[in-house]
mmCIF file of C-alpha atoms in Angstrom:
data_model
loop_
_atom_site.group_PDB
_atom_site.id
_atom_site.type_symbol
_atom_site.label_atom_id
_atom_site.label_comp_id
_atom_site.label_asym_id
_atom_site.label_seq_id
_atom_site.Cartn_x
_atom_site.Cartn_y
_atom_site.Cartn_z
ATOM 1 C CA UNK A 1 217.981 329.456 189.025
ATOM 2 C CA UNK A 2 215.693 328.292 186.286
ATOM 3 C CA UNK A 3 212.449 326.888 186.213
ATOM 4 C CA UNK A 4 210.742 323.881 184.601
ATOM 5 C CA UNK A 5 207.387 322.452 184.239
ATOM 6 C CA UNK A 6 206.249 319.011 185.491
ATOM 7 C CA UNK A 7 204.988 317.975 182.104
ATOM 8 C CA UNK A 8 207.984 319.140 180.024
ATOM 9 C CA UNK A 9 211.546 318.656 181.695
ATOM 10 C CA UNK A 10 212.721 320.285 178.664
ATOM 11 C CA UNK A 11 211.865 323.597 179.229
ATOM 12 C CA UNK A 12 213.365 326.475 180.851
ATOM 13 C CA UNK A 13 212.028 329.510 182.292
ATOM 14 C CA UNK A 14 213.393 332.269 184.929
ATOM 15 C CA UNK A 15 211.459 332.888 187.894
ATOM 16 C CA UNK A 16 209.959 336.549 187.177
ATOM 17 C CA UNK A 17 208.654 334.415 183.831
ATOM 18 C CA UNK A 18 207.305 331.213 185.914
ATOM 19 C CA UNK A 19 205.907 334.113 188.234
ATOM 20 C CA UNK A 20 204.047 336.032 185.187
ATOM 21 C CA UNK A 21 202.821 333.014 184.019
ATOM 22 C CA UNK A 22 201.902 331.052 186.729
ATOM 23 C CA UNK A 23 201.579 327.750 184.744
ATOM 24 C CA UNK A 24 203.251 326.138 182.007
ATOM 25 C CA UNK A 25 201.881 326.643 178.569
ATOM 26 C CA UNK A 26 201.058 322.674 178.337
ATOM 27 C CA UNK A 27 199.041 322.358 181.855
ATOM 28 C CA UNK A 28 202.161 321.421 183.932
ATOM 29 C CA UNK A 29 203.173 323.573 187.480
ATOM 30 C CA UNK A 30 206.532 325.038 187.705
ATOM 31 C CA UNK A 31 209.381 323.722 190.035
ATOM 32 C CA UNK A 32 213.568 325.099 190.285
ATOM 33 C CA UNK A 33 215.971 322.908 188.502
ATOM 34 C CA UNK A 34 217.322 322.487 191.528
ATOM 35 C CA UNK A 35 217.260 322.902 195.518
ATOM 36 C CA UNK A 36 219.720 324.892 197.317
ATOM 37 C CA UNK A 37 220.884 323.535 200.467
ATOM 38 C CA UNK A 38 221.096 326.580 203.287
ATOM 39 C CA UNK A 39 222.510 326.600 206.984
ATOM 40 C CA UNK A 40 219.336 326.874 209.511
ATOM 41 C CA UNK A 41 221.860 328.770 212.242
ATOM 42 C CA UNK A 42 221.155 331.542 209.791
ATOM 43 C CA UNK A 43 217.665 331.870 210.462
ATOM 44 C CA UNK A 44 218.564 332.006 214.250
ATOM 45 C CA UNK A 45 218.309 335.290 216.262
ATOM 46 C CA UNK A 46 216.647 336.940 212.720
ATOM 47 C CA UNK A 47 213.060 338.933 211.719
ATOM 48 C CA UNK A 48 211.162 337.205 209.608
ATOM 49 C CA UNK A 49 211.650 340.060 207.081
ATOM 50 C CA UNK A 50 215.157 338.134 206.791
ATOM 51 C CA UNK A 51 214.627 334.872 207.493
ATOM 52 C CA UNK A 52 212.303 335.361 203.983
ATOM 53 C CA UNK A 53 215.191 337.223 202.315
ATOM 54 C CA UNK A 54 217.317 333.949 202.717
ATOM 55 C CA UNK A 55 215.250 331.929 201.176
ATOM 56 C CA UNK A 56 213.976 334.112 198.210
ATOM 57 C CA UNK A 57 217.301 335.173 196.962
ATOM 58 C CA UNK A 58 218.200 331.344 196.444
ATOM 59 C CA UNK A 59 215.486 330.959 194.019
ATOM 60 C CA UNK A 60 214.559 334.117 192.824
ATOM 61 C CA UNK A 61 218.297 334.923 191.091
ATOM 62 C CA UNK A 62 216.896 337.462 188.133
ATOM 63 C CA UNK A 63 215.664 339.662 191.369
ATOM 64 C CA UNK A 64 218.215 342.655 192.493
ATOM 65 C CA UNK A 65 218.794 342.212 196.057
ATOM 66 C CA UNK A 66 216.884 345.420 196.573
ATOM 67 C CA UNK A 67 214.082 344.062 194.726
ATOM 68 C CA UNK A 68 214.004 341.354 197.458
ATOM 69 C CA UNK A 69 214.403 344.040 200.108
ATOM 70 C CA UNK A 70 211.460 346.401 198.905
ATOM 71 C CA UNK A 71 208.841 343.225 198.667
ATOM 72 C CA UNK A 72 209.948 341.325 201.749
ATOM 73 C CA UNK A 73 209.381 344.887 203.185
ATOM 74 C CA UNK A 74 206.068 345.861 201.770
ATOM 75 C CA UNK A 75 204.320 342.160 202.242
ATOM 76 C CA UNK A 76 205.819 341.708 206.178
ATOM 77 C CA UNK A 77 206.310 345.150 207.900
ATOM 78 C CA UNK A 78 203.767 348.652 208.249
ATOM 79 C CA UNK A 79 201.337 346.667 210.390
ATOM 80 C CA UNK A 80 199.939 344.385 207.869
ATOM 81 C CA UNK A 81 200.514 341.500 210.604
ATOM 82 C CA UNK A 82 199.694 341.764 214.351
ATOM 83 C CA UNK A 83 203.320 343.368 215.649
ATOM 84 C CA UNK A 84 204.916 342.760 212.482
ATOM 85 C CA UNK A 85 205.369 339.072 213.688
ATOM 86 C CA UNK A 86 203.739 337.270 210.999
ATOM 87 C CA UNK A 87 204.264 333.587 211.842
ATOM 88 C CA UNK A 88 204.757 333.668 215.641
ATOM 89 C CA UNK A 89 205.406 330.180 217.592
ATOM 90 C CA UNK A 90 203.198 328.870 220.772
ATOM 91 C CA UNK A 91 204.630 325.681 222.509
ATOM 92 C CA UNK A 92 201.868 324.489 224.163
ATOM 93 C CA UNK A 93 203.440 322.354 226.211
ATOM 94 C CA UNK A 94 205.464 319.192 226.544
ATOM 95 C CA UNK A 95 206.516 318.248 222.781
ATOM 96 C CA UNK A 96 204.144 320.511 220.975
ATOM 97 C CA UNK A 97 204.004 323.427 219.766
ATOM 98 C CA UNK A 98 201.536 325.387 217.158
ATOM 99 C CA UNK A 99 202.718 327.703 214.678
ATOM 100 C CA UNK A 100 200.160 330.655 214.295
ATOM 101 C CA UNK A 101 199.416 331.553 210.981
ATOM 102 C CA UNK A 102 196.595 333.825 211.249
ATOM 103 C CA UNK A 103 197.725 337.003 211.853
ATOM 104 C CA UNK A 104 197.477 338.696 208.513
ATOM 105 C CA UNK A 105 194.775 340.969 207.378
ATOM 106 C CA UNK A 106 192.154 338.346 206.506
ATOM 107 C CA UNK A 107 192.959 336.070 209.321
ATOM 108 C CA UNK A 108 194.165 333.025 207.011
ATOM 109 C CA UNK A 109 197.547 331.510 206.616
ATOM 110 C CA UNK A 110 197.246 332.247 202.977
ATOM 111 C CA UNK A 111 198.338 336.113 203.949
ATOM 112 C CA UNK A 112 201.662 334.579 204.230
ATOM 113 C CA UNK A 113 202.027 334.403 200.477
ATOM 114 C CA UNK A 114 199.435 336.434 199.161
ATOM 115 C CA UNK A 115 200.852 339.507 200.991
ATOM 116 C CA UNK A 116 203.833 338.946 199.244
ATOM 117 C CA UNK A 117 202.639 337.873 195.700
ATOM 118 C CA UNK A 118 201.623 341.005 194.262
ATOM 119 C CA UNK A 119 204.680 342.902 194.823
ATOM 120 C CA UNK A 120 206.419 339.322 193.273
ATOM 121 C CA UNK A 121 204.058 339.856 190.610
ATOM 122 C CA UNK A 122 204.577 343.594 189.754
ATOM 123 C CA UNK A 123 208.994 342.978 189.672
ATOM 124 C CA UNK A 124 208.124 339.742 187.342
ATOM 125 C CA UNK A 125 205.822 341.706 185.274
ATOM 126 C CA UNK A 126 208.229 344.455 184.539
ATOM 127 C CA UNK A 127 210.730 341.637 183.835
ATOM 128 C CA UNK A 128 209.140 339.705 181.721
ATOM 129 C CA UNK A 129 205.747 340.601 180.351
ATOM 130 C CA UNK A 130 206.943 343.525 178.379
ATOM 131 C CA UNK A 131 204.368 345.684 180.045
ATOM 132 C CA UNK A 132 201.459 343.278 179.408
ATOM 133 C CA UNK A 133 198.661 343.409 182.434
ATOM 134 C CA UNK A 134 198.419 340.118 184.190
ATOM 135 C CA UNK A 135 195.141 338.444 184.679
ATOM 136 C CA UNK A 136 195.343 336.547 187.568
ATOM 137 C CA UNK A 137 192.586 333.678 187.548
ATOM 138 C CA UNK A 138 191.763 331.956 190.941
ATOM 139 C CA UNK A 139 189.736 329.234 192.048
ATOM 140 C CA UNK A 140 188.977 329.174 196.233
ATOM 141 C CA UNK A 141 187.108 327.082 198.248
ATOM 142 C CA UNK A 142 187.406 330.016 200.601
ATOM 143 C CA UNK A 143 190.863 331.122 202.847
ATOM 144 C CA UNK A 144 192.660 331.852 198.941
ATOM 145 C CA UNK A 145 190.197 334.731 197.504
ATOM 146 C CA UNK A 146 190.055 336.667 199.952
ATOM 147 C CA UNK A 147 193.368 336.875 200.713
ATOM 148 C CA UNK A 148 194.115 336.981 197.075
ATOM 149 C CA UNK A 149 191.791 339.985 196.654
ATOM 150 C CA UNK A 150 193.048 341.726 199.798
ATOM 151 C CA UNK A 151 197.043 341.320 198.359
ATOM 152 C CA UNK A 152 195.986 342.219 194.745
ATOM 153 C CA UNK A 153 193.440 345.245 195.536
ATOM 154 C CA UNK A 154 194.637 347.883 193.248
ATOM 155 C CA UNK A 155 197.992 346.525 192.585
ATOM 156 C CA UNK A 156 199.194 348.310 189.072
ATOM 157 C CA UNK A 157 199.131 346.291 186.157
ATOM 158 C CA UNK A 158 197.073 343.454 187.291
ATOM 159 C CA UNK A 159 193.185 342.389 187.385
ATOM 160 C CA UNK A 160 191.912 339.352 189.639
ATOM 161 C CA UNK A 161 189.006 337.210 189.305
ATOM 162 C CA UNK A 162 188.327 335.145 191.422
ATOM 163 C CA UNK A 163 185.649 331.538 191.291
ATOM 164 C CA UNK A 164 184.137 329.720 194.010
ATOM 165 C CA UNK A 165 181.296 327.530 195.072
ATOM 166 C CA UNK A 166 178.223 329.023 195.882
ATOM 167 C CA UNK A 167 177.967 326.548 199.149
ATOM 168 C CA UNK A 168 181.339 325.645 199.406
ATOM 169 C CA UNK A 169 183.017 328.099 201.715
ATOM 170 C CA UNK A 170 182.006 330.189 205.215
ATOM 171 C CA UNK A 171 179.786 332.502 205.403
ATOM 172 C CA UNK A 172 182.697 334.516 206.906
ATOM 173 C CA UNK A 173 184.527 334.071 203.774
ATOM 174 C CA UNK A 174 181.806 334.856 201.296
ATOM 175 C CA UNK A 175 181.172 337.701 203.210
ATOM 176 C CA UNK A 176 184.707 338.889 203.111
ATOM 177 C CA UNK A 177 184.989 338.156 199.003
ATOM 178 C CA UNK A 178 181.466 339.717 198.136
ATOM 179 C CA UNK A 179 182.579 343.179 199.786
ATOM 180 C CA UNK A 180 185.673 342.956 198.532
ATOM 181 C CA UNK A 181 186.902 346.486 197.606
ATOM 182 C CA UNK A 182 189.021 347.662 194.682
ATOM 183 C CA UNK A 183 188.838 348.723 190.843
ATOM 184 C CA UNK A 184 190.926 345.180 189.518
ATOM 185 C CA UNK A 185 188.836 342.847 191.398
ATOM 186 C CA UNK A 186 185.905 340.677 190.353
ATOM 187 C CA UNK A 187 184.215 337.334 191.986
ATOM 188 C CA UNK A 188 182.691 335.128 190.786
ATOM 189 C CA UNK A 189 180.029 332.197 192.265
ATOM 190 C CA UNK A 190 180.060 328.900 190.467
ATOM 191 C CA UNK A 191 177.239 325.750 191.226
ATOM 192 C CA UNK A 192 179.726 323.120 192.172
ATOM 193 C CA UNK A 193 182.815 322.600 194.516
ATOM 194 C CA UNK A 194 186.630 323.698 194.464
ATOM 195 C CA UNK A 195 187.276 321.156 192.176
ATOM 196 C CA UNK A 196 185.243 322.381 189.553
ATOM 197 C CA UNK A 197 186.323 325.488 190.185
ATOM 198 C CA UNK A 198 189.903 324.582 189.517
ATOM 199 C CA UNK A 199 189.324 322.156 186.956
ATOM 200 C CA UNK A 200 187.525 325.446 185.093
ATOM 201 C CA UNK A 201 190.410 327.986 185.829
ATOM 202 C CA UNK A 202 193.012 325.039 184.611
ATOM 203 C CA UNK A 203 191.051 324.804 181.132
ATOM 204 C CA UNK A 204 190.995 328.291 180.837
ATOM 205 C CA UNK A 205 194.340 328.511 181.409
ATOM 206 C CA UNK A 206 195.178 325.799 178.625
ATOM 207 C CA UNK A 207 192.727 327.570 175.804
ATOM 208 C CA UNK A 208 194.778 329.219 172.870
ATOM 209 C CA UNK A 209 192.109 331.229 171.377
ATOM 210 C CA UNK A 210 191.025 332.849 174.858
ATOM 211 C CA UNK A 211 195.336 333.536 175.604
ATOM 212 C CA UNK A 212 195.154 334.577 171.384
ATOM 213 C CA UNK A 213 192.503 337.174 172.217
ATOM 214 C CA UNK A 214 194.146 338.745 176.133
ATOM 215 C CA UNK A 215 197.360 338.861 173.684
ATOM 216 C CA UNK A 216 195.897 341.103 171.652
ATOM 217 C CA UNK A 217 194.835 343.585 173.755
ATOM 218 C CA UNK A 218 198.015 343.405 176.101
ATOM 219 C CA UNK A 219 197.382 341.187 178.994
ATOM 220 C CA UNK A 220 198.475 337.643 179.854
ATOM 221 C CA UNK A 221 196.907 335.194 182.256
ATOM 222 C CA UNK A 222 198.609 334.476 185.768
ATOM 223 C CA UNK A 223 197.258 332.341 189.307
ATOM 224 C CA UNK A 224 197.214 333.072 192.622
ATOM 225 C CA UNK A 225 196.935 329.568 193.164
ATOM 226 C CA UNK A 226 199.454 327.731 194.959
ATOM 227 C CA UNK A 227 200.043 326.398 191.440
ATOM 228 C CA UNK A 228 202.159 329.706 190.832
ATOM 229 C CA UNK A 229 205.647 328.695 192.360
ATOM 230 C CA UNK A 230 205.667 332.528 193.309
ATOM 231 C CA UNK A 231 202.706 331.646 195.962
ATOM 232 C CA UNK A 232 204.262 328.341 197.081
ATOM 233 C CA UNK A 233 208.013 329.638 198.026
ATOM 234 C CA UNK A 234 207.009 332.096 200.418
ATOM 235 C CA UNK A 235 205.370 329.301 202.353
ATOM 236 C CA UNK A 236 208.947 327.572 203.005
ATOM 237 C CA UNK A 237 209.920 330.734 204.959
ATOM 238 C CA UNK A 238 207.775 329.979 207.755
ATOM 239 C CA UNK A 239 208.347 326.703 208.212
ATOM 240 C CA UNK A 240 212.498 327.561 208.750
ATOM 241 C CA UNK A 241 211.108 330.539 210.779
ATOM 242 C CA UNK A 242 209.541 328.183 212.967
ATOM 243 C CA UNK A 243 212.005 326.126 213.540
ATOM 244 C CA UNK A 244 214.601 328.785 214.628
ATOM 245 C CA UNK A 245 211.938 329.869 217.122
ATOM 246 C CA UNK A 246 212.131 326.673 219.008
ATOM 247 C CA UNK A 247 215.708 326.786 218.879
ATOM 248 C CA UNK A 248 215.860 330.430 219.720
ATOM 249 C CA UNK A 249 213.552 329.381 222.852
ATOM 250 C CA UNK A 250 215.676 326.544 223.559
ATOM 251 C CA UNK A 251 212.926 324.159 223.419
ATOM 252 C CA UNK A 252 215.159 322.229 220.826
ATOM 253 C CA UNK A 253 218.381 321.734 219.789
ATOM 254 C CA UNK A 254 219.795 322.971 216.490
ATOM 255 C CA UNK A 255 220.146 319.848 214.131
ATOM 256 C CA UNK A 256 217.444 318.208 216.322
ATOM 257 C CA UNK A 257 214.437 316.863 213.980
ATOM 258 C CA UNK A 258 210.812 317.805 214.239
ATOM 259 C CA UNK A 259 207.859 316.841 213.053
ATOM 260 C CA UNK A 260 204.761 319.034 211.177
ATOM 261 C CA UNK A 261 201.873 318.075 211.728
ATOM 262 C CA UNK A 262 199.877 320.383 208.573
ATOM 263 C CA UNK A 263 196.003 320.550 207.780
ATOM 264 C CA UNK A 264 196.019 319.681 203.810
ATOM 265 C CA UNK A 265 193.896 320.116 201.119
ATOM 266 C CA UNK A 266 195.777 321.529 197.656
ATOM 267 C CA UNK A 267 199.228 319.927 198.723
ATOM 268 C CA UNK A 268 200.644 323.398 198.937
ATOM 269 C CA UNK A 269 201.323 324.115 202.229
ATOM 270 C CA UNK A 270 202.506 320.375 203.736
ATOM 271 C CA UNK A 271 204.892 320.440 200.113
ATOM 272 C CA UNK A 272 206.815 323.677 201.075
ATOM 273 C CA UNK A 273 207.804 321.357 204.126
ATOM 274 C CA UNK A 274 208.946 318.690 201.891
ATOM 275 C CA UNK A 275 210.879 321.859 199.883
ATOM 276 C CA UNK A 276 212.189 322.677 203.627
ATOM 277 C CA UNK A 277 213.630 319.758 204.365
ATOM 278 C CA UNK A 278 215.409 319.181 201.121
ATOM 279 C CA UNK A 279 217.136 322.901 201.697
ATOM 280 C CA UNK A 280 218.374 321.344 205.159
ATOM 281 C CA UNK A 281 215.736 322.058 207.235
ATOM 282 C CA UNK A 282 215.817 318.890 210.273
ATOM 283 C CA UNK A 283 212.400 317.212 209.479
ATOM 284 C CA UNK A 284 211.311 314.258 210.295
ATOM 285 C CA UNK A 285 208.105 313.278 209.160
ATOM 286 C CA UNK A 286 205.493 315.438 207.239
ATOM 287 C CA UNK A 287 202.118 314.655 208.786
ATOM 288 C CA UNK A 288 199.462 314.854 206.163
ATOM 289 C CA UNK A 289 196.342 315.686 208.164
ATOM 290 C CA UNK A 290 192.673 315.741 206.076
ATOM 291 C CA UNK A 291 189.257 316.093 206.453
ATOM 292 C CA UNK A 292 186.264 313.599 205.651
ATOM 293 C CA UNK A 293 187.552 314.244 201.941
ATOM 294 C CA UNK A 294 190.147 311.915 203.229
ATOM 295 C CA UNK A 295 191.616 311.284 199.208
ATOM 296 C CA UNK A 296 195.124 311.967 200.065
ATOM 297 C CA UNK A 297 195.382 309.651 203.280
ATOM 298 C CA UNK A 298 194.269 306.932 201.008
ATOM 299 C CA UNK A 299 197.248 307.953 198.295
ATOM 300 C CA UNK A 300 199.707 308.031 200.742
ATOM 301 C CA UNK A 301 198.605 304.905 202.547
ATOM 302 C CA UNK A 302 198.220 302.838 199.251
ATOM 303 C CA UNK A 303 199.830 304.828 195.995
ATOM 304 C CA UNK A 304 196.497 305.022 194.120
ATOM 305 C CA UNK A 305 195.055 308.518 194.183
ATOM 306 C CA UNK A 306 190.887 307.936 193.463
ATOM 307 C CA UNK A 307 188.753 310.809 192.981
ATOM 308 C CA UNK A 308 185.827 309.347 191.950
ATOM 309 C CA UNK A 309 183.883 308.942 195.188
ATOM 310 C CA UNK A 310 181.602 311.148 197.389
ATOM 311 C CA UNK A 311 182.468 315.007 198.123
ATOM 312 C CA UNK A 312 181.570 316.194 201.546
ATOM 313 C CA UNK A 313 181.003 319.825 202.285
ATOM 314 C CA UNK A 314 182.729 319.715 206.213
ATOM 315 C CA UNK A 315 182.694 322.263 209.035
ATOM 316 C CA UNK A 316 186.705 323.301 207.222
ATOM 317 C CA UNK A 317 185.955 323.892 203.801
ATOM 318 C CA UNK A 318 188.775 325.301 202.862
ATOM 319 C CA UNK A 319 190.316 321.217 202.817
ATOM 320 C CA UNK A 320 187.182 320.423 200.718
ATOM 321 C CA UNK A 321 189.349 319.285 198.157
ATOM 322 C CA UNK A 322 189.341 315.942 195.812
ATOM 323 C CA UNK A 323 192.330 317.415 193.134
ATOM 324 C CA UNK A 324 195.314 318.112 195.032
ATOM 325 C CA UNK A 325 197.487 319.707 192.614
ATOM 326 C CA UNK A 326 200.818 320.379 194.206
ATOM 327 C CA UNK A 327 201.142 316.557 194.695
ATOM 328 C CA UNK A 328 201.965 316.399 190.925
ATOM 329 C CA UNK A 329 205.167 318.463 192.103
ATOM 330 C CA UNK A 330 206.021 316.393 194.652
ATOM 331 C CA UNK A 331 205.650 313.295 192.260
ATOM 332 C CA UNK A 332 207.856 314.773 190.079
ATOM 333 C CA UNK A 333 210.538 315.539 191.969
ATOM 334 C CA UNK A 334 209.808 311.863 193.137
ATOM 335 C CA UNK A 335 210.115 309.714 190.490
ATOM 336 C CA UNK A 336 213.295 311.223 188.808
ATOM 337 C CA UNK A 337 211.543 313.886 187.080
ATOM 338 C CA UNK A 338 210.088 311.893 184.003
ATOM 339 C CA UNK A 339 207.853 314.209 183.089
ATOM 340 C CA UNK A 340 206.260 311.550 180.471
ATOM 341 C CA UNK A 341 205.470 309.504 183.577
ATOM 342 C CA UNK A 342 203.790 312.898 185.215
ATOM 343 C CA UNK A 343 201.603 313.721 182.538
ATOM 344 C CA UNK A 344 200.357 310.254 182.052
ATOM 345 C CA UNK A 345 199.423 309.975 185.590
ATOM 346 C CA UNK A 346 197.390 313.252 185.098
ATOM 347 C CA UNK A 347 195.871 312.530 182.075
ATOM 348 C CA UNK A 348 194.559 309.185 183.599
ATOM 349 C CA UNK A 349 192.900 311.182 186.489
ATOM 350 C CA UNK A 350 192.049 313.642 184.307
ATOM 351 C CA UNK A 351 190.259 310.831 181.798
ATOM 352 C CA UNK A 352 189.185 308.546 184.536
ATOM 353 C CA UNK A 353 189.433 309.762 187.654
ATOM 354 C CA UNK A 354 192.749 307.880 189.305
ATOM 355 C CA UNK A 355 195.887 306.269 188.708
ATOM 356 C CA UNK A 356 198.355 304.553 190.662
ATOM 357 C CA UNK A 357 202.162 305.296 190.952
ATOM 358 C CA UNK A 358 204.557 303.074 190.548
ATOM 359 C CA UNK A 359 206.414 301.163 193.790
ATOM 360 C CA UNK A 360 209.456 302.929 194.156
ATOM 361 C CA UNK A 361 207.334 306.965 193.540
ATOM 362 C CA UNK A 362 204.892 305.063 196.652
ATOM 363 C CA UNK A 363 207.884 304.166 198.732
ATOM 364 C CA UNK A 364 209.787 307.517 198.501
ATOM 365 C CA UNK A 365 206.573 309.465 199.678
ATOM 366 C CA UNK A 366 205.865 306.749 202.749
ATOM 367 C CA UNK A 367 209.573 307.758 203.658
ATOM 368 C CA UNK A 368 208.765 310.975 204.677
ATOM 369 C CA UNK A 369 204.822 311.686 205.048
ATOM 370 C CA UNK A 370 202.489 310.006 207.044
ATOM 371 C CA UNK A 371 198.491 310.472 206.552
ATOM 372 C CA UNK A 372 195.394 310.244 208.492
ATOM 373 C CA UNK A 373 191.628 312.059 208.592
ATOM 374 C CA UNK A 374 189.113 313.887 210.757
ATOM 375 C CA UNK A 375 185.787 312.729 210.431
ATOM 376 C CA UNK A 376 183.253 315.650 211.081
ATOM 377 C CA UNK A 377 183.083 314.702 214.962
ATOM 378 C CA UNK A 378 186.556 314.722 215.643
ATOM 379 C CA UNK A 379 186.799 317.555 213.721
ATOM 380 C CA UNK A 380 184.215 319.446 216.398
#
């Protein structure tokens, strides 16, 4: 399985190198050249521990299956999660049920990849980076750093820093980030939101002369963003696990569709759903659920994605979010992978703050996502 970027179809990378690096060289994100298609009845009657091993070892082909074994291991078993069930399922009744996803060490779903990450990242570094130390930039507008500086805390061969806004996360969450322990790790407050944040890690990423000078002296830049494919796959696990829950529980039948209803702010987490279902997971629709920064129920529900309006800082700030940048995967894989097509889309919201897609890229994401917002009441 190769990898390659959004903004240039033509190149090819294997996954411990799209891991090291994180993002391509010319500002694209990472996707496989293609999906594997797997059988859901074997995710039934499983741990999670394997339920993750089948997926990983379909896209992560350079990794010895003992490789697979010793992170799936390390991230998901010792006690790191409440009884070693990470992702447990709740029906609460009727035709719902809630998939828990805070039972990791900082109480935020992002544990579910950022446990596994570093130990991704340490097998991709001795891979590929030729001993280098990785640098891992991240932007958060809260749930992301400290679970990012939890899974990287004195993990060899890497250093974290980590940006967000000064009033643009919990107090919780600050808290947790500011006494952050560990020799690699380093946070940083900036004035301004998560998109400025991102938007400042992204031109980081993209500056020769800063990637000349870490050269030099034997480290190379990496994310812990869900803009590292290496933090996005382990969040397709879960949403199989789930699934084989209900069937396991014989609240559904298997080959019966269901629906996920997921919270959304970077595109991340609702687009390893999309990844799901194209494996052969039975989905039916992807419900895109936002906040009063309501800018990706507006995409869905009319193809133009606008970020030039008012930010709101909201009661979930972790969704306080105006640049969604796993959608730019999605669109990809969307609109026959013309990566000229991609990059001109981001370079008009990048120059002027939206563009529109095209009819049939609109029509293929109304097929299988539907969008609507929380305004701060509801929300309460």
């Amino acid at each position: 399985m190769l990898y390659k970027s959004t903004r240039d179809s033509a190149l090819r990378l294997t996954a411990a190198e799209a891991i090291a690096s994180g993002i391509s060289r010319e500002g694209g994100l990472l996707v496989p050249e293609s999906l594997p298609k797997v059988d859901v009845a074997d995710f039934l009657g499983k741990p999670y521990t394997e339920r993750a091993k089948t997926v990983l070892r379909r896209f992560l082909t350079d990794f010895s299956e003992e490789e697979i074994d010793g992170c799936v291991r390390a991230a998901y078993t010792g006690g790191r999660f409440e009884g070693d069930a990470p992702a447990p399922v709740r029906v609460l009744g009727g035709h719902t049920a809630l998939l828990e996803l805070w039972h990791g060490p900082t109480c935020a779903f992002k544990d579910m990849a950022l446990q596994l990450l570093p130990h991704l990242m340490t097998a991709s570094l001795r891979k590929a980076a030729q001993g280098e130390t990785a640098v891992i930039l991240t932007a958060t507008s809260g749930d992301t750093g400290k679970a990012a500086l939890e899974g990287f805390r004195d993990v060899p061969d890497t250093k974290i820093v980590v940006f967000y806004p000064e009033n643009g996360v919990s107090a919780m969450q600050k808290r947790q980030m500011t006494t952050q322990e560990g020799e690699n790790v380093c946070v940083c407050a900036i004035e301004g939101n998560f998109d400025d944040a991102q938007t400042g890690v992204k031109r980081i990423f993209g500056d020769d002369a800063v990637r000349a000078a870490l050269s030099e002296n034997g480290m190379r830049f990496s994310s812990a963003n869900s803009i590292n494919w290496g933090r996005l796959l382990p969040q397709i696990v879960y949403y199989f696990s789930a699934y084989a829950d209900l069937v396991d529980a014989g609240k559904i039948r298997l080959g019966e569709p269901v629906n996920f209803a997921v919270p959304t702010g970077n595109f991340g987490n609702i687009l390893a759903g999309w990844y799901a279902k194209q494996m052969g997971l039975p989905v039916g629709k992807l419900l895109c659920a936002s906040n009063k920064n309501k800018v990706l129920t507006d995409f869905i529900r009319t193809g133009v994605y606008d970020r030039r309006r008012e930010f709101f800082t909201t009661s979930s700030p972790s969704m306080d979010i105006l640049v969604s940048s796993n959608l730019e995967r999605l669109l990809y894989h969307l609109c026959g992978e013309d990566s000229e097509k991609i990059s001109a889309w981001m370079k008009d919201l990048n120059e002027s703050g939206m563009y529109r897609v095209d009819g049939d890229t609109l029509a293929a994401v109304q097929e299988m996502f539907w969008a609507d917002f929380c305004d701060e009441a509801e929300t309460a």
